[in-house]
Coordinates of C-alpha atoms and ligand atoms in Angstrom, one line a residue:
X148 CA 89.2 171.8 46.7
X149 CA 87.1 169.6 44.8
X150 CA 90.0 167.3 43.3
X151 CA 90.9 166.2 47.4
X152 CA 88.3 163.4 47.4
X153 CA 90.0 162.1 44.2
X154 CA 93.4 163.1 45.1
X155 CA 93.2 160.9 48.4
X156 CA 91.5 158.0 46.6
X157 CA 93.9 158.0 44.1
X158 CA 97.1 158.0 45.9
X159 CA 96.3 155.6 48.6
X160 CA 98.3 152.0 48.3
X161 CA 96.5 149.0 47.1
X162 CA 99.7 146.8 48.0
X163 CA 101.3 146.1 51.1
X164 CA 103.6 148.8 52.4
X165 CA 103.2 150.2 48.6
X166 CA 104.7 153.5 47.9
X167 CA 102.5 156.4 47.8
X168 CA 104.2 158.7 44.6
X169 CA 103.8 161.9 43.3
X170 CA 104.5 162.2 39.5
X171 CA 105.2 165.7 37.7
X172 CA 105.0 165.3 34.3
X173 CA 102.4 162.5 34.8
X174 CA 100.7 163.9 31.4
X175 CA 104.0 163.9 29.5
X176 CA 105.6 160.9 27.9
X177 CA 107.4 159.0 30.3
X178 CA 106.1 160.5 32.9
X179 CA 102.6 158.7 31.7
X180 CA 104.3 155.2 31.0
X181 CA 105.8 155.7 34.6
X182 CA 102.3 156.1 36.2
X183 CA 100.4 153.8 34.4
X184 CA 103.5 150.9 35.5
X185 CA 103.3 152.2 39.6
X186 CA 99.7 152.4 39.2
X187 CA 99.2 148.7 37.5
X188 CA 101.4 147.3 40.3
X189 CA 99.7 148.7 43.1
X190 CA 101.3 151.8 44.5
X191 CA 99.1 155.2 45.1
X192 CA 99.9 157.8 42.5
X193 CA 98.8 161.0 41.8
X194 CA 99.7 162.8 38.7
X195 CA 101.0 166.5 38.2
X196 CA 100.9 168.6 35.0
X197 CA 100.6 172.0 33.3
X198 CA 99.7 171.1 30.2
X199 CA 101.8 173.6 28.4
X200 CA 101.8 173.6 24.4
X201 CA 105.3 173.0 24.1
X202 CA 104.4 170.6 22.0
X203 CA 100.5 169.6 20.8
X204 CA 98.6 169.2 24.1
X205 CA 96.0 167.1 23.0
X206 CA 98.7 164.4 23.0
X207 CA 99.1 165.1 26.5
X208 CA 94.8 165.2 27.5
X209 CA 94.7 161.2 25.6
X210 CA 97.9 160.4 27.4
X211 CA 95.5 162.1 30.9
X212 CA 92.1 160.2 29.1
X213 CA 94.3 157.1 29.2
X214 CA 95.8 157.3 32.9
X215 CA 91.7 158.4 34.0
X216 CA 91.0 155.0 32.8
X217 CA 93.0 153.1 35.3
X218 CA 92.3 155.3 38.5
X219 CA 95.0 157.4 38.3
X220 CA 94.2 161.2 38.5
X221 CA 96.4 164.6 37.1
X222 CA 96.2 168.1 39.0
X223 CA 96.4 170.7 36.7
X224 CA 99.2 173.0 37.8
X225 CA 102.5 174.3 37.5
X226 CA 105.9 173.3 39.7
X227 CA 106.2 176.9 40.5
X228 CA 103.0 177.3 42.4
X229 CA 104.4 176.9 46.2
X230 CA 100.5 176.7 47.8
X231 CA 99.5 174.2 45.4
X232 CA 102.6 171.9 45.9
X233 CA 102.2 172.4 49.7
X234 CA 98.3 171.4 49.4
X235 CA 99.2 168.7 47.7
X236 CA 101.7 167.3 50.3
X237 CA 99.1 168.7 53.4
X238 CA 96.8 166.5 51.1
X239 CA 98.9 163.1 51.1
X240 CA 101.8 161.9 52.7
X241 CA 103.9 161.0 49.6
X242 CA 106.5 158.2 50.7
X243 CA 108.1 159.4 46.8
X244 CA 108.2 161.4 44.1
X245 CA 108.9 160.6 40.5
X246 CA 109.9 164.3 38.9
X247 CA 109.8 164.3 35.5
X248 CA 108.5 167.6 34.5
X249 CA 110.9 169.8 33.1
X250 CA 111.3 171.5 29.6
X251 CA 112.2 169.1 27.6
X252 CA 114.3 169.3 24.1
X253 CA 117.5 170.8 23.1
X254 CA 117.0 172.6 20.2
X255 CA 114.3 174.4 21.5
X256 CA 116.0 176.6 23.9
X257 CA 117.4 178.8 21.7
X258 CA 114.1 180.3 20.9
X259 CA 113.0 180.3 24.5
X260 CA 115.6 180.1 26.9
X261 CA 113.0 181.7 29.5
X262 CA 111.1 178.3 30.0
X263 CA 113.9 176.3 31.1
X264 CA 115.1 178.5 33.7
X265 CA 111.5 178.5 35.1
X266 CA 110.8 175.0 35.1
X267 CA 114.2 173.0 35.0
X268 CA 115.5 175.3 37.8
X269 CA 113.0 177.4 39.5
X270 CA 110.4 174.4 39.5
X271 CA 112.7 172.0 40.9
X272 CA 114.1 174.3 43.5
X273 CA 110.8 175.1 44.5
X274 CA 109.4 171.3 44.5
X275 CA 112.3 170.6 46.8
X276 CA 111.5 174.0 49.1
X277 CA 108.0 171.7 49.8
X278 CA 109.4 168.3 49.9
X279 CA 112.0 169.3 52.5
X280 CA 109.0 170.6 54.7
X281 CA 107.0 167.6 54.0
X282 CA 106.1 165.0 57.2
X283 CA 107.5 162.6 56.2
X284 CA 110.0 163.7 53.4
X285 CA 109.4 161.7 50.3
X286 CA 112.3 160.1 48.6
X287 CA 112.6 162.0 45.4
X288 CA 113.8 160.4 42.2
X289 CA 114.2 162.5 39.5
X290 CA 114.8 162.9 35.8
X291 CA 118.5 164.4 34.7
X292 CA 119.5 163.5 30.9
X293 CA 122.6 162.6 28.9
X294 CA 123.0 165.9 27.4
X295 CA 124.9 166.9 30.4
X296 CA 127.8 164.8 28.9
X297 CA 127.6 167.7 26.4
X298 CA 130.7 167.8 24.3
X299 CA 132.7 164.9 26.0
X300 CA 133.1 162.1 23.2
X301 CA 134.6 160.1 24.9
X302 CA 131.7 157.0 25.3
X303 CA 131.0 155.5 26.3
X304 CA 130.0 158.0 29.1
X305 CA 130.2 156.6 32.9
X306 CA 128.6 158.8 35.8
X307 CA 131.7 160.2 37.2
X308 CA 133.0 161.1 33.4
X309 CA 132.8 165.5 32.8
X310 CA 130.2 167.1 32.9
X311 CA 131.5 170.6 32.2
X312 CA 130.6 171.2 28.5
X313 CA 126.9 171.5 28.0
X314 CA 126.2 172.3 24.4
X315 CA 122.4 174.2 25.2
X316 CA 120.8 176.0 28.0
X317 CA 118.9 172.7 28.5
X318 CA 122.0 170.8 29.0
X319 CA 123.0 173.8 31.4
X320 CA 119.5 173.4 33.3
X321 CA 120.1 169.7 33.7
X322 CA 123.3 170.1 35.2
X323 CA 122.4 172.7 37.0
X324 CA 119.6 170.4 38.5
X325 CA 122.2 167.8 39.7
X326 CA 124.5 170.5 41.3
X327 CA 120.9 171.4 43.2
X328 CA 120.0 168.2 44.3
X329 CA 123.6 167.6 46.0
X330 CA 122.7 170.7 48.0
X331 CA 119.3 169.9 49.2
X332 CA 120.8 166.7 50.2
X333 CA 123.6 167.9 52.0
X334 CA 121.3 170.5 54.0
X335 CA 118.2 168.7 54.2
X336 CA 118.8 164.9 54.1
X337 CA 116.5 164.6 51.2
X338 CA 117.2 161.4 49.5
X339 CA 117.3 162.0 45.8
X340 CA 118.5 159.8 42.6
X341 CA 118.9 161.5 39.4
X342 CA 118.3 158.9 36.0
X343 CA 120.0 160.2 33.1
X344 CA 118.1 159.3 30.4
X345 CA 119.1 158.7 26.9
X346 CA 117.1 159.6 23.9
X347 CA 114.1 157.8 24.9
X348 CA 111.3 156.8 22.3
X349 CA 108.6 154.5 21.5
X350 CA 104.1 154.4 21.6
X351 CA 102.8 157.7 23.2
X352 CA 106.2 159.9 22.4
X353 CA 106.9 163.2 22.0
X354 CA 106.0 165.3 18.5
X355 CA 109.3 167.4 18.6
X356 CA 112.0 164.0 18.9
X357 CA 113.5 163.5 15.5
X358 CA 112.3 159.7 15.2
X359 CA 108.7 161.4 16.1
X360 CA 108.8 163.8 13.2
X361 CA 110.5 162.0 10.8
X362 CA 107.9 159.0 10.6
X363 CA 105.3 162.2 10.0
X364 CA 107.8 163.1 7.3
X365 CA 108.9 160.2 5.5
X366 CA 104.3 159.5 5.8
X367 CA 103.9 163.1 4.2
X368 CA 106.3 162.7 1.8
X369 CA 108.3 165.7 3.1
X370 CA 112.1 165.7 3.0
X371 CA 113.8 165.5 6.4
X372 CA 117.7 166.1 7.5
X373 CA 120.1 164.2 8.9
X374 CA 122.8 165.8 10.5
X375 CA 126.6 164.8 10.4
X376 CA 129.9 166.2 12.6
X377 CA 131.1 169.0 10.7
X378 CA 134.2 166.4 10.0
X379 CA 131.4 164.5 8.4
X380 CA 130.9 161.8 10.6
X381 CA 127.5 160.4 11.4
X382 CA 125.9 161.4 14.5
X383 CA 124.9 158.2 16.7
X384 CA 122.6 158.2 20.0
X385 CA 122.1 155.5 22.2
X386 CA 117.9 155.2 21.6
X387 CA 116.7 154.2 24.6
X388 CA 112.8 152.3 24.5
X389 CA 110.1 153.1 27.4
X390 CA 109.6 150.3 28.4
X391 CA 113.1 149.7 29.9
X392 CA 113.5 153.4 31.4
X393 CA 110.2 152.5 32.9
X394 CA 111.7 149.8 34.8
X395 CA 115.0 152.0 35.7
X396 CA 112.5 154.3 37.2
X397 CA 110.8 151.6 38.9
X398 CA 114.6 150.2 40.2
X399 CA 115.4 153.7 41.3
X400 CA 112.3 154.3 43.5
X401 CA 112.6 150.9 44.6
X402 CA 116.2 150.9 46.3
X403 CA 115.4 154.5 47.0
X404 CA 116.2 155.3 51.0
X405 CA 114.3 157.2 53.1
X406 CA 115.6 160.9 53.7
X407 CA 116.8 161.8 56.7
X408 CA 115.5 164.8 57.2
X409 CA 117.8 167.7 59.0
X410 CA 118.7 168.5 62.5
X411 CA 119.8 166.8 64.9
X412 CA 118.5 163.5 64.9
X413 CA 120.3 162.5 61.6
X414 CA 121.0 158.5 61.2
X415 CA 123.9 159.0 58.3
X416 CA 124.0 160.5 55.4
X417 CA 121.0 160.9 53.4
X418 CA 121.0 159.1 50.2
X419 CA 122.2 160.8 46.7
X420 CA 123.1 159.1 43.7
X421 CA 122.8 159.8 39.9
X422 CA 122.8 157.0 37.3
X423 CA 122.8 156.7 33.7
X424 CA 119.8 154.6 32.1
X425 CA 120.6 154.5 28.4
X426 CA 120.8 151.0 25.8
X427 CA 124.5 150.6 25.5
X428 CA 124.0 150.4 21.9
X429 CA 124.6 153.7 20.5
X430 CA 123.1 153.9 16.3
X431 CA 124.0 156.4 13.7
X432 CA 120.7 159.0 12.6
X433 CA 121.3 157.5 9.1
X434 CA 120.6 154.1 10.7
X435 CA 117.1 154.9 12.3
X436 CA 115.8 156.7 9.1
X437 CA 116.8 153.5 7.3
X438 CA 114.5 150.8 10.1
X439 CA 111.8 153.0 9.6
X440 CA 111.9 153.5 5.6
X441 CA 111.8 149.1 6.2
X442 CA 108.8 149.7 8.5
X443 CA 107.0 152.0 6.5
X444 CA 107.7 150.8 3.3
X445 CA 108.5 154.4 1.8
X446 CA 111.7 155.7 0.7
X447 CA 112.5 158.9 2.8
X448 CA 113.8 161.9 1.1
X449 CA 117.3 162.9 3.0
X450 CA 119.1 165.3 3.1
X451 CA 122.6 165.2 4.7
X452 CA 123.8 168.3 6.2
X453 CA 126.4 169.6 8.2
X454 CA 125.0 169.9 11.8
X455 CA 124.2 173.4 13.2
X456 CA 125.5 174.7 16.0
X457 CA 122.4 174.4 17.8
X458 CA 122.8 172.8 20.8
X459 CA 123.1 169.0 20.1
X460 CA 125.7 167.0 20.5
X461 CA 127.3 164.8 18.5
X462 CA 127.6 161.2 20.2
X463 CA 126.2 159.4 23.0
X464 CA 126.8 156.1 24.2
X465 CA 125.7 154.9 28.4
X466 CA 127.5 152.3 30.0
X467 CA 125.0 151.4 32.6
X468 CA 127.0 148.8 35.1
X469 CA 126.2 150.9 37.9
X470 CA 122.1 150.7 37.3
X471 CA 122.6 147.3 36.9
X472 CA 124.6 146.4 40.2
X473 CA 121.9 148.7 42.2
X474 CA 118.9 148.1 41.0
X475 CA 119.6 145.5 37.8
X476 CA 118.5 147.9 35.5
X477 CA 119.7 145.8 32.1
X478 CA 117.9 147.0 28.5
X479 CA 116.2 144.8 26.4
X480 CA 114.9 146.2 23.5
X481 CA 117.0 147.1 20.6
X482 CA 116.0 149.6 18.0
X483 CA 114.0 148.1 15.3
X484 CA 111.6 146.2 17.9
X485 CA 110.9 149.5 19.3
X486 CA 110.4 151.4 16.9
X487 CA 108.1 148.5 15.5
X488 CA 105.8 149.2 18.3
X489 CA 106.1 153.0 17.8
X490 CA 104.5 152.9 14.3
X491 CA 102.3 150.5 15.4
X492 CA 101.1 153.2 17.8
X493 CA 101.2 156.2 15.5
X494 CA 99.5 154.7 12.6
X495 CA 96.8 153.8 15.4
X496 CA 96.4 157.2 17.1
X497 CA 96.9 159.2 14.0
X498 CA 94.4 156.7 12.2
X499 CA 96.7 156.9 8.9
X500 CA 95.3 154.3 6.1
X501 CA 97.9 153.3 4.0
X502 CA 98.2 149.8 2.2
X503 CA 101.9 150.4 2.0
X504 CA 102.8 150.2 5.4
X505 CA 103.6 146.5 6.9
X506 CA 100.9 144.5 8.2
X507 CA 99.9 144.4 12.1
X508 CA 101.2 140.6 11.8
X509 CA 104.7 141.5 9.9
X510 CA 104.6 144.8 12.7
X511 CA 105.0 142.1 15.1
X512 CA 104.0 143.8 18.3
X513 CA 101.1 143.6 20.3
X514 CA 98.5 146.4 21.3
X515 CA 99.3 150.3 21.4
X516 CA 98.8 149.7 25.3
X517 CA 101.1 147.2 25.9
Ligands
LIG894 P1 107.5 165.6 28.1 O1 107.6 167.0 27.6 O2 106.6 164.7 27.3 O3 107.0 165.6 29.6 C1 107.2 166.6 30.5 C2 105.9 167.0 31.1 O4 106.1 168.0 32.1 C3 104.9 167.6 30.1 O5 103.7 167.0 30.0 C4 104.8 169.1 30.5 O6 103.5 169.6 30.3 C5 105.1 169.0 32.0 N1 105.7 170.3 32.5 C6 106.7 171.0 32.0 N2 107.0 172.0 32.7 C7 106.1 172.0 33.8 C8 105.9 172.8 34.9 N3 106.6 173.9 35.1 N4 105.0 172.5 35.8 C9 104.2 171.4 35.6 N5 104.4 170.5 34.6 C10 105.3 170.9 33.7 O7 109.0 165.0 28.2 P2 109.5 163.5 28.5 O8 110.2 163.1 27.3 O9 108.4 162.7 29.1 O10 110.6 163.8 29.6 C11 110.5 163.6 31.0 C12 111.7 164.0 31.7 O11 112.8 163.3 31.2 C13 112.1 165.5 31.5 O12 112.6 166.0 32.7 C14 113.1 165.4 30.4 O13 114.0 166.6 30.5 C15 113.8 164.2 30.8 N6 114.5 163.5 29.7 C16 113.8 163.0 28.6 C17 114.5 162.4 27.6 C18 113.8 161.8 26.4 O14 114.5 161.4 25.4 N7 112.5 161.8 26.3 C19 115.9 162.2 27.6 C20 116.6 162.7 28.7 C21 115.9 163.4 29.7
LIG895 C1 116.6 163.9 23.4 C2 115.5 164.7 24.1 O1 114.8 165.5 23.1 C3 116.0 165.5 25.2 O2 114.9 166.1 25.9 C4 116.8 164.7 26.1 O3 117.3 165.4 27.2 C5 118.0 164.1 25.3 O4 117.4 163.2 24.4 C6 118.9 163.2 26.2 O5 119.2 162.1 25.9 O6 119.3 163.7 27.3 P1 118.1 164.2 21.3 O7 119.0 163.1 21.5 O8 118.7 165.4 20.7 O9 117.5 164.7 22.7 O10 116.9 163.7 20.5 P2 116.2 164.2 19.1 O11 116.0 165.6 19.2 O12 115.1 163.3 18.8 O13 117.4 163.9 18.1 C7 117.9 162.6 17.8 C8 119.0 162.7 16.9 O14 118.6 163.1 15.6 C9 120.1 163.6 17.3 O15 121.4 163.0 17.0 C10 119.9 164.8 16.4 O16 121.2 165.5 16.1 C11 119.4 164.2 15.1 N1 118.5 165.1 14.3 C12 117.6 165.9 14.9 C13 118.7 165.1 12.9 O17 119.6 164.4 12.4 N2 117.9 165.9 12.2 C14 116.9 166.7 12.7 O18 116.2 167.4 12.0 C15 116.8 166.6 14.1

C-alpha cells in the first residue's frame, strides 16, 4: 500500500531503545497531544483514525495538518477493520500501543447508542484479537474514564472504589472495556493499563465538552445551562488539563511491562493495572462559567436548571496516589491557567476579533503549540 514507505519511516525510533507506538485516536484530542509529546521525544509513532463526524472533522484534519508537520503520519481507518489492524502490525513491530479511540461523550449516547457498542467494545475487542497475535505483543495502554464511577458519590473516587452504577451506555462501554482487558490478560498475557481520565480540556479540545461550547456561547451571546442535583446542589468535576494527562500517558507507557504472551513459556503474570489520572481538585460548573466570563470579559447568560436524567453524573473527584507512586504522575495546572491557554487557542484557531477579550499579555500563556 502506498502509506507503508511512510508508515515504516514514521514509526521507527530516533532514541535509544525508544518505543515504537501505535496511537488510535491519533486525530482526536488527546490522542494528538499524546503523539505529538512521544513523537517530540523520540519514539516511532504512527497514528490511527476514522475521522468520523461525531463532532466537526475539520478539527480533527488541522489536529492531522499539525502532527504532518512533525513527521508523524495517520492511517485512515476504523478499529473494526481486522486486515487493516493486522497490516499494520505485519507492517511494524509496535513495542506499544496508546488506544485512545473510542466514542467519546455521555450525553450523546442516547441518540446513538449503536456507535459505542461498535467502537468502545467491538473495536477494542478486535484491536486486542491482532495485538495478541502480534510478534512481539505490544504493551497496550489504554484510555478508560471516570464515568465508570457512575453514581458512586462518594470522592473522592480510588481505583478499587464501585464501579457498578454507570449512569449512560458510554459509562457501560467503558466498564465494559476494563472487564475486557482483565480477560485478554488473563488468556493472553497482554500487558494492559487502563488511565481513567477525568474531564480533560484545554488548546485543540473537543466541540461537544461543555467548557468547549460554552466559550462559543458566552462569544455568541447565546444563553447556556448549568445543571444542578435535583436536591439543588451544584455539579463539580475534577477538570483535568492536557498537558498533565499527557504526561500520565507518558508514565503509563513508560513503566508499562512487556506481555508475556500465552502458552507455555509464561515468566509470571502479565501486567494489568487501571489508574485514575484526574486533578484532585474537583470545581462546581457554576465556577468554570464564572473564570471564563473573567477571561472573556462578557457576562454569560445562565440558566440554572435541574439536571436531566441524561446520563451524567453528578460529582467527580480522583485521588491519584497510586499514579503518583508508579509512575509520579502529580497535576500541575489548576483551572483558570488552563483554561487561559484554551481561549488563547480558540480565539486563535477560530480567528475571533474582539477588543473585549483580555490581551495575549494579561492571557498569560505562551503559543497555541505549546
Ligand atoms: P476524541 O473524540 O477527540 O478522540 C477520539 C478519536 O478516535 C477521534 O478522532 C475519532 O475520530 C476516533 N475514533 C472513534 N472511533 C473510532 C474507530 N472505531 N476507529 C478509528 N478511530 C475512531 O476524544 P478524546 O477526548 O481525545 O478522548 C480520547 C479517549 O479518552 C477516548 O477513549 C475517551 O473515551 C477517553 N476519555 C476522554 C475524556 C475527556 O474528557 N476528553 C475523559 C475520559 C475518557
Ligand atoms: C467528559 C467527557 O465528555 C467524556 O468523554 C469523559 O468520559 C468524561 O469526561 C470522563 O471524565 O470520564 P463530562 O464530565 O460530562 O464528560 O464533560 P462535559 O460534557 O464537558 O460536562 C462537564 C460538566 O458540565 C458536567 O458536570 C455536566 O453535567 C455539565 N454541563 C454539561 C452543564 O452544566 N450544562 C451543559 O449544557 C452540559
Amino acid at each position: 500500500a502506498a502509506w507503508e514507505k511512510q508508515v515504516r519511516h514514521s514509526s521507527t525510533p530516533r532514541r535509544p531503545n525508544g518505543f515504537s507506538i501505535l496511537v488510535t485516536g491519533a486525530a482526536g484530542f488527546v490522542g494528538s497531544h499524546c503523539s505529538l509529546a512521544l513523537k517530540k521525544r523520540g519514539d516511532g509513532v504512527l497514528g490511527l483514525d476514522n475521522f468520523n463526524d461525531y463532532y466537526d472533522p475539520s478539527l480533527k484534519r488541522a489536529r492531522q495538518k499539525l502532527l504532518s508537520k512533525h513527521q508523524v503520519f495517520i492511517v485512515e481507518g476504523d478499529l473494526n477493520d481486522a486486515p487493516l489492524l493486522t497490516k499494520l502490525f505485519d507492517v511494524v513491530p509496535f513495542t506499544h500501543i496508546l488506544h485512545l479511540a473510542a466514542q467519546a461523550g455521555v450525553r450523546y449516547a442516547m441518540q446513538n447508542p449503536q456507535s459505542y457498542v461498535s467502537s468502545n467494545i467491538a473495536g477494542f475487542v478486535n484491536l486486542l484479537e491482532v495485538a495478541k497475535t502480534a510478534n512481539p505483543q505490544p504493551a497496550i495502554v489504554w484510555a478508560s474514564s471516570s464515568s465508570v464511577y457512575g453514581l458512586n458519590t462518594d470522592v473522592p473516587f480510588s481505583e478499587l472504589d464501585r464501579t457498578d452504577q454507570p449512569a449512560s451506555l458510554y459509562a457501560a462501554t467503558k466498564k465494559a472495556g476494563e472487564e475486557i482487558a482483565h480477560t485478554y490478560n488473563h488468556i493472553y498475557g497482554l500487558s494492559l493499563t487502563g488511565l481513567r481520565f477525568f474531564t480533560v480540556y484545554g488548546p485543540w479540545g473537543r466541540p461537544d465538552m461543555a467548557y468547549f461550547f460554552f466559550t462559543k456561547d458566552i462569544l455568541q451571546g447565546k444563553s447556556i445551562d448549568i445543571y444542578q442535583t435535583q436536591d439543588e446542589k451544584q455539579v463539580a468535576r475534577d477538570f483535568t488539563f492536557i498537558d498533565d494527562v499527557v504526561k500520565g500517558c507518558v508514565g503509563a507507557l513508560d513503566t508499562a511491562e512487556k506481555s508475556t504472551g500465552s502458552g507455555g513459556k509464561k515468566k509470571g503474570p502479565a501486567q494489568l493495572r487501571v489508574y485514575n489520572l484526574g486533578n484532585t481538585s474537583p470545581v462546581p460548573v457554576g465556577k468554570l462559567v464564572s473564570i471564563l466570563e473573567t477571561l472573556l470579559s462578557t457576562k454569560a447568560k445562565k440558566h440554572v436548571v435541574k439536571m436531566p436524567r441524561n446520563g451524567d453524573v453528578p460529582f467527580t473527584h480522583a485521588n491519584v496516589t497510586l499514579a503518583y507512586k508508579d509512575f509520579g504522575y502529580k497535576p500541575t495546572t489548576d483551572l483558570a491557567t488552563g483554561l487561559r491557554k484554551f481561549v488563547k487557542w480558540y480565539v486563535s484557531y477560530y480567528g475571533i476579533q474582539t477588543t473585549k477579550l483580555k490581551k495575549d499579555s494579561e492571557l498569560n500563556v505562551g503559543t497555541p503549540e505549546d
